[in-house]
Coordinates of C-alpha atoms in Angstrom, one line a residue:
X181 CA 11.4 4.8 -23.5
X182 CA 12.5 1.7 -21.8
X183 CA 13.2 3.5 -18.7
X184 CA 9.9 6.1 -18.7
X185 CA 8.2 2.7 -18.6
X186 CA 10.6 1.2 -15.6
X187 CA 9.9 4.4 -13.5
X188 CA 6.6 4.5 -14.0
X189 CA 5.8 1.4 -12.8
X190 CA 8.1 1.7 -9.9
X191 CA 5.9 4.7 -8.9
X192 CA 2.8 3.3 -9.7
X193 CA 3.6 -0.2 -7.7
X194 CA 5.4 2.6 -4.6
X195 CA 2.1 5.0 -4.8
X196 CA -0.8 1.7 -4.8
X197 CA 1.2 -0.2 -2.3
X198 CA 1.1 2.7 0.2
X199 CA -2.3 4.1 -0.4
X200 CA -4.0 1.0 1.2
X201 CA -7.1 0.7 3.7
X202 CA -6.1 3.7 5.7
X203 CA -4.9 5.7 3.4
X204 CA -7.6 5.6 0.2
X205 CA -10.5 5.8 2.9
X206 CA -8.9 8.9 4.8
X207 CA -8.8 7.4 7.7
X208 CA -4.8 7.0 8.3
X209 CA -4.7 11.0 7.1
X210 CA -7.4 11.7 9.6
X211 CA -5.4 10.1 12.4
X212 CA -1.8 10.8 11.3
X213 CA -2.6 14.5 10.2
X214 CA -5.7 16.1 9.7
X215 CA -6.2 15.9 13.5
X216 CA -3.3 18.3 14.1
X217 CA -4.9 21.0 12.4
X218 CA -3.1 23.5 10.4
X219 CA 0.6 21.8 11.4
X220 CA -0.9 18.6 9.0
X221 CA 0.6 20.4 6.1
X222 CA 3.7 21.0 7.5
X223 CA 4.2 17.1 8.6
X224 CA 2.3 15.6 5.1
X225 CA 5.6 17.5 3.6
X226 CA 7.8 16.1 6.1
X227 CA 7.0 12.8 5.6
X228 CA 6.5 13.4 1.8
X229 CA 10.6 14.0 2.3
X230 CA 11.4 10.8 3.4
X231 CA 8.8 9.2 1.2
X232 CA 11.4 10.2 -1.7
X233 CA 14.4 9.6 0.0
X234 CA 14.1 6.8 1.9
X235 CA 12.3 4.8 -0.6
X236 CA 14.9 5.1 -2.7
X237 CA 17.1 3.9 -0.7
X238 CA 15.7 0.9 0.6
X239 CA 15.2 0.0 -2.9
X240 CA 18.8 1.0 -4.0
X241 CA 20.2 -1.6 -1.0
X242 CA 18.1 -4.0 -2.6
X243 CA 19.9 -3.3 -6.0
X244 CA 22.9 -4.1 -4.3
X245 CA 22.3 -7.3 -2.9
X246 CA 20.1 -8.3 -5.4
X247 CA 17.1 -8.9 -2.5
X248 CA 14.6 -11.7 -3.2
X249 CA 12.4 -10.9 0.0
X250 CA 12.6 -8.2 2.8
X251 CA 14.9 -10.1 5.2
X252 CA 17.8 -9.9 2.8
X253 CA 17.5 -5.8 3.4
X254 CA 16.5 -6.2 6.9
X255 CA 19.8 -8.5 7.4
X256 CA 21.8 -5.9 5.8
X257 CA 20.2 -2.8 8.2
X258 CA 20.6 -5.2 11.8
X259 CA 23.2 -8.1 10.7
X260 CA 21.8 -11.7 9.7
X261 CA 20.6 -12.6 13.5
X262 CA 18.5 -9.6 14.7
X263 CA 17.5 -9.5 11.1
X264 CA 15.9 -12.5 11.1
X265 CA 13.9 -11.9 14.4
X266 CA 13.0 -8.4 12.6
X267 CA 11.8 -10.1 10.0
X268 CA 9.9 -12.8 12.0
X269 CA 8.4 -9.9 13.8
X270 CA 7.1 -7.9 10.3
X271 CA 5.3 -10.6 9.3
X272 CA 3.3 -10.1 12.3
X273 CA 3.2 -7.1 12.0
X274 CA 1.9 -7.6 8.1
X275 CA -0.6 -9.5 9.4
X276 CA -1.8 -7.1 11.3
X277 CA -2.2 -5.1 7.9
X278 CA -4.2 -7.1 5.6
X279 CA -6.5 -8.0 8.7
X280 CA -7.0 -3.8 8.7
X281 CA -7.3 -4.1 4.7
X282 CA -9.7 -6.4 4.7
X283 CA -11.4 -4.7 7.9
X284 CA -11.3 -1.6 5.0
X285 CA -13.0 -3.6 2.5
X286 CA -15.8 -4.9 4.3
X287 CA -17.0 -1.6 5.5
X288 CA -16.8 -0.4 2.0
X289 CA -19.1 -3.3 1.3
X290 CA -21.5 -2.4 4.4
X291 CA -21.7 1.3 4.1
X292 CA -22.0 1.9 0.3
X293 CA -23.3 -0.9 -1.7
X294 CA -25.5 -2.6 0.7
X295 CA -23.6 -6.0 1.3
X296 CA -23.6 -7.0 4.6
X297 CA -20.2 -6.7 6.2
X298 CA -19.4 -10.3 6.1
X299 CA -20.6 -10.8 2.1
X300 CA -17.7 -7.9 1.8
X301 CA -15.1 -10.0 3.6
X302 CA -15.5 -13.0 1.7
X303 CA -16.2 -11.4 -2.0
X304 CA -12.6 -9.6 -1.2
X305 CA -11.3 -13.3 0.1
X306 CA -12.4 -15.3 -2.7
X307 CA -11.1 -12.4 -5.1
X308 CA -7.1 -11.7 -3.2
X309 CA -7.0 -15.7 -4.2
X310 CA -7.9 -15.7 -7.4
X311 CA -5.8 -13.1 -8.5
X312 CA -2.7 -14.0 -6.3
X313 CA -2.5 -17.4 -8.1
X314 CA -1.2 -15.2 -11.0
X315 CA 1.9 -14.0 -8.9
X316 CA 3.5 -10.4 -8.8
X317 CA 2.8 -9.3 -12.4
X318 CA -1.1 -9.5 -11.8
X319 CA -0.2 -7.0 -8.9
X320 CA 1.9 -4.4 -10.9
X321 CA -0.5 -4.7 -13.8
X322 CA -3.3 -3.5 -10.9
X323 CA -1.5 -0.7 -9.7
X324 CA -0.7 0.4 -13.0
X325 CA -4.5 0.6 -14.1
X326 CA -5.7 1.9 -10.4
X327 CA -3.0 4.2 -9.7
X328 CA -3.7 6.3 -12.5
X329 CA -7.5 6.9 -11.8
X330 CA -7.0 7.5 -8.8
X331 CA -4.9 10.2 -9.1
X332 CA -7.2 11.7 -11.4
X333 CA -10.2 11.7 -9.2
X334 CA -7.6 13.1 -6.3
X335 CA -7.4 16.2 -8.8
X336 CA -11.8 16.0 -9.1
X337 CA -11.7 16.2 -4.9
X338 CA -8.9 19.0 -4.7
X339 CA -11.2 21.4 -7.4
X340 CA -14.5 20.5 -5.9
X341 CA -13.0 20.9 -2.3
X342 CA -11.8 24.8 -3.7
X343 CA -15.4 25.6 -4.9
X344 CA -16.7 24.4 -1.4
X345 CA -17.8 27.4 0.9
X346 CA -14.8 26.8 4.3
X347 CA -12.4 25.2 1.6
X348 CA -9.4 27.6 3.9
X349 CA -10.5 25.8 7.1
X350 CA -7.1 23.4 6.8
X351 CA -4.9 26.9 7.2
X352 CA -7.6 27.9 10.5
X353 CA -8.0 24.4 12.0
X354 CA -6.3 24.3 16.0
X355 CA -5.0 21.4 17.8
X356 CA -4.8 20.4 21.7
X357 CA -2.4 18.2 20.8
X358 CA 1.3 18.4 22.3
X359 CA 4.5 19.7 19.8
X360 CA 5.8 15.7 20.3
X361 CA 3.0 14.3 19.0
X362 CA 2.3 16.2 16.2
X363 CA 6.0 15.9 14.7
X364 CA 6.2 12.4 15.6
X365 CA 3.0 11.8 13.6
X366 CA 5.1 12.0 10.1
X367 CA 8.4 9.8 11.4
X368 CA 5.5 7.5 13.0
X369 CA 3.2 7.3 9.5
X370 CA 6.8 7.3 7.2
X371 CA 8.0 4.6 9.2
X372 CA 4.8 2.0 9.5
X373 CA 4.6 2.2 5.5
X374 CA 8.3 2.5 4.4
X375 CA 8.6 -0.9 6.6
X376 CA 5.7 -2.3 5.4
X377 CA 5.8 -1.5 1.9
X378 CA 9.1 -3.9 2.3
X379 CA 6.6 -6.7 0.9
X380 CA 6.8 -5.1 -3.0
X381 CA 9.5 -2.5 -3.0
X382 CA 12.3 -5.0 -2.1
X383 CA 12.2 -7.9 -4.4
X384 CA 11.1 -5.1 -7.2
X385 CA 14.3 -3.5 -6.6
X386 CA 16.4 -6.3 -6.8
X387 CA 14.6 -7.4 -10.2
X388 CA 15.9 -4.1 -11.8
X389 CA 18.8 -3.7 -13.4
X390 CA 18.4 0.1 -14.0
X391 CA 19.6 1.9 -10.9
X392 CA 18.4 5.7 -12.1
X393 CA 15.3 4.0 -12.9
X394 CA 15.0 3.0 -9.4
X395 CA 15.7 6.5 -8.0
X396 CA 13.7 8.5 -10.7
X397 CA 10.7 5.7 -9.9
X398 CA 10.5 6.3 -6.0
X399 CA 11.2 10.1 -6.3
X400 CA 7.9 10.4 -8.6
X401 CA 6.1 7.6 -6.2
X402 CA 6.9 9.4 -3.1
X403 CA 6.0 13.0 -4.4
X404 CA 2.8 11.2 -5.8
X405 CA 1.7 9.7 -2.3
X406 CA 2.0 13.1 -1.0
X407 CA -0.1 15.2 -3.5
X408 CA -2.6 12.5 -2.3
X409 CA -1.9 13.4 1.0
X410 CA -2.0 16.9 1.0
X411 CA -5.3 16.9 -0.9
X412 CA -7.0 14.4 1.2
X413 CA -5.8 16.3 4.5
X414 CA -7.3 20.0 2.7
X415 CA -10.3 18.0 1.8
X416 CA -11.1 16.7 5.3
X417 CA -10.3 19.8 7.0
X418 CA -13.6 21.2 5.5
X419 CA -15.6 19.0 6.8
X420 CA -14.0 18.6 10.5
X421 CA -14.7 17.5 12.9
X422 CA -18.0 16.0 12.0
X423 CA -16.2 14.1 9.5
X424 CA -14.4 11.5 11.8
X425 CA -17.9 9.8 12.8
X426 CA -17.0 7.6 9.3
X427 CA -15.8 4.4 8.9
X428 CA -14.8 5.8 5.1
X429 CA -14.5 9.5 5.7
X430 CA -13.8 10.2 1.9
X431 CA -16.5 8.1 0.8
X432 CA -18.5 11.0 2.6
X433 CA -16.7 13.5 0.8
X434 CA -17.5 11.6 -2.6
X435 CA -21.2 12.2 -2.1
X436 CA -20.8 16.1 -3.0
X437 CA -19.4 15.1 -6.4
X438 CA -23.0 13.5 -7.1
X439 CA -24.2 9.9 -6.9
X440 CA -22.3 8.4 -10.0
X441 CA -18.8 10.1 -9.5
X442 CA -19.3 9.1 -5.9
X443 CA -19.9 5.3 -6.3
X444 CA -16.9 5.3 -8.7
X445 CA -14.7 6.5 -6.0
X446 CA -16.0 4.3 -3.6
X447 CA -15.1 1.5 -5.6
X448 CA -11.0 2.8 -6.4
X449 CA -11.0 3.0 -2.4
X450 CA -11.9 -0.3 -2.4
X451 CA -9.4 -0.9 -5.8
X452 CA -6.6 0.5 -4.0
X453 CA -7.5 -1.3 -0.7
X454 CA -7.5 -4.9 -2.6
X455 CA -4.2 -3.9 -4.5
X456 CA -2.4 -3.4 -1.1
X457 CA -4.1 -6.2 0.4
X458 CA -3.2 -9.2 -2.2
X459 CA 0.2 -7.4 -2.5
X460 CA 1.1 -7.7 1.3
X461 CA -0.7 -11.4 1.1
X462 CA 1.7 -12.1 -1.5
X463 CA 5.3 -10.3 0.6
X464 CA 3.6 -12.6 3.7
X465 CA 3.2 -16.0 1.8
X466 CA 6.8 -15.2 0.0
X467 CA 7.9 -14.7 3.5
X468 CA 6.3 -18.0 4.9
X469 CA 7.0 -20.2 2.0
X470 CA 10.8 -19.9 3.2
X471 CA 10.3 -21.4 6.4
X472 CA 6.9 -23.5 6.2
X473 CA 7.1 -26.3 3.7
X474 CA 3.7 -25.7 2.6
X475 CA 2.0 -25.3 -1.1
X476 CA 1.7 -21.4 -2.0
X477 CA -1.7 -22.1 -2.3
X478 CA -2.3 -23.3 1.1
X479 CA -0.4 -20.9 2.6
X480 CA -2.1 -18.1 1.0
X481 CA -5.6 -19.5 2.1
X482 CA -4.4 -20.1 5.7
X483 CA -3.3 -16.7 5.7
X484 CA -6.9 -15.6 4.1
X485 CA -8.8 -17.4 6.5
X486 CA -6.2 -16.2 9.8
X487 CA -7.2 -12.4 8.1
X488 CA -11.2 -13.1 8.5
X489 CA -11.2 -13.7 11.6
X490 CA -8.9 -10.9 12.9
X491 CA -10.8 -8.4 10.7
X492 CA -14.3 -9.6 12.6
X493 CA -12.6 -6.5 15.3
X494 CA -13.9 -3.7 12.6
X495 CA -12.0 -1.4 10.5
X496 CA -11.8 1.4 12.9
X497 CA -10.7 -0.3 15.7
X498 CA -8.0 -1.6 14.4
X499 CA -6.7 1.1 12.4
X500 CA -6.7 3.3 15.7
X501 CA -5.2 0.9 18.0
X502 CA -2.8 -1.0 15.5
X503 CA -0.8 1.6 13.0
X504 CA 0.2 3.8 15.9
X505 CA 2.3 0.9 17.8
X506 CA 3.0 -0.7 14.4
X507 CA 5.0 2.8 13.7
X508 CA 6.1 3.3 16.7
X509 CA 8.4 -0.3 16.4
X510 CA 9.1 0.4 13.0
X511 CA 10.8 4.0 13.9
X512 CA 14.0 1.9 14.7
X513 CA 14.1 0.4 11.2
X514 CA 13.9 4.1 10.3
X515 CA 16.4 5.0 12.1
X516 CA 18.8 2.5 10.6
X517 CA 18.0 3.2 7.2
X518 CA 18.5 6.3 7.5
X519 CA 22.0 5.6 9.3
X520 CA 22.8 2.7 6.3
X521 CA 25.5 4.2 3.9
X522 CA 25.0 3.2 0.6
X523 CA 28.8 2.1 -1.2
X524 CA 30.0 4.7 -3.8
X525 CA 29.7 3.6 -7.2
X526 CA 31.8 5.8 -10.3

């Protein structure tokens, strides 16, 4: 029972950490796969793959070198000096992120409950602090309450999506796009959150003691993130290409449930935005803390306030223009990960 509970909370803390901004709102599926027409199945599977694979065994090298923040792992994938400049470089690169994340949850605010986008942007603010004063287990007791829901009203889209007339257009939709560009889409998408998700997954897996745990938790995570995928991808395909005018595209999609269902979903987008956003706050101040001597609690408000002002871009911009080169970098953690050998155990 002990371990049931470990591996679900591994896969709840893998599934909320990834679903984020881009992700919950259908935006990264839009650009990532749904674009690509009828291939987008074919790559959502692909990267599903090395959701399950890889994320085990980032987590397992944690295990072994009992991580407390990303730049152990990242030390043991480039040696201690280029793993340090990585390092220094993903925290940019994080940045980036929660600027996007909280991008996300301003638009929530300003398309769907009439807030204003900047009253959006500070409500999420002043809530990431409160809550990150509370430390990590705030953040896995999140996921393990928004998680769940979410997948359940993932189910509610996939069954009203079969019951809407076009509901085979994701098996019809075509593509301009090149052969390299669609199949570098997955490695591209796998890559940005594998790296990113670095924040949580690492010093989790160096917490637990329970190394089947580890690998049972990040095999039901990964294939979790891709059921979400797959659905959100058939689910957009209906209602292409009309649907990419939308800041939230499956807050759109949400308004054929009916008004109540819909505002519920709206607000787990913007639940599973805030979990990733206050949970890659928290990887960043961890990060910082090591090199700044600063209060926690400074640091996390600097890095707040650094967040509002790179988020006054808008969500779409920099979703579009950010996670593409963001992935792009991160492809040659990828590759290294994939190259680590993890030492034999009896």
């Amino acid at each position: 029972m002990r371990r049931f509970t470990t591996v679900i909370q591994i896969a709840f803390t893998y599934m909320g950490t990834v679903v984020g901004a881009g992700f919950a709102t259908g935006q990264e599926i839009l650009q990532f796969f749904t674009r690509f027409g009828v291939v987008g199945v074919l790559t959502i599977l692909l990267a599903t793959a090395m959701f399950v694979w890889l994320g085990a065994k980032m987590m397992l090298i944690s295990n072994d070198v009992r991580a407390k923040s990303y730049e152990d792992v990242n030390k043991v994938l480039f040696g201690d000096r280029f793993g340090r400049w990585i390092s220094h470089f993903m925290q940019l690169v994080l940045f980036g992120v929660c600027a996007v994340m909280l991008a996300g949850a301003g638009a929530i605010f300003s398309e769907n409950w009439n807030f204003s986008y900047q009253s959006g942007l500070l409500i999420t603010i002043f809530g990431c602090f409160l809550l990150l004063r509370k430390g990590m287990n705030a953040i896995l007791t999140v996921n393990s309450i928004v998680v769940p829901v979410m997948l359940l009203f993932t189910v509610l889209i996939i069954i009203d999506t079969v019951r809407t007339p076009g509901a085979s257009r994701w098996m019809m939709l075509t593509s301009d796009f090149s052969p390299v560009a669609v199949w570098a889409s997955p490695f591209l998408y796998a890559a940005f959150n594998l790296s990113m998700a670095q924040a949580v997954l690492v010093p989790l897996g160096g917490e637990i003691q329970d190394r089947k745990a580890i690998v049972y938790g990040s095999w039901t995570g990964g294939i979790g993130i891709g059921f979400m995928l797959i659905a959100g991808h058939i689910a957009l395909s209906v209602y292409m290409p009309g649907i990419q005018q939308f800041a939230i595209p499956m807050g759109g999609i949400a308004r054929e449930l009916g008004h109540g269902i819909q505002w519920i979903y709206i607000f787990l987008i913007f639940a599973e935005i805030f979990t990733t956003l206050i949970a890659d706050i928290y990887g960043l101040t961890l990060q910082l803390q090591e090199r700044v001597k600063l209060s926690r609690t400074l640091l996390t408000t600097l890095t707040l306030a650094a967040c509002y002002v790179a988020s006054q871009i808008g969500f779409g911009t920099l979703l579009s223009t950010l996670y593409p080169i963001f992935g792009l970098i991160s492809l040659g953690w990828l590759i290294l990960l994939i190259r680590h050998k993890l030492p034999m155990r009896n």
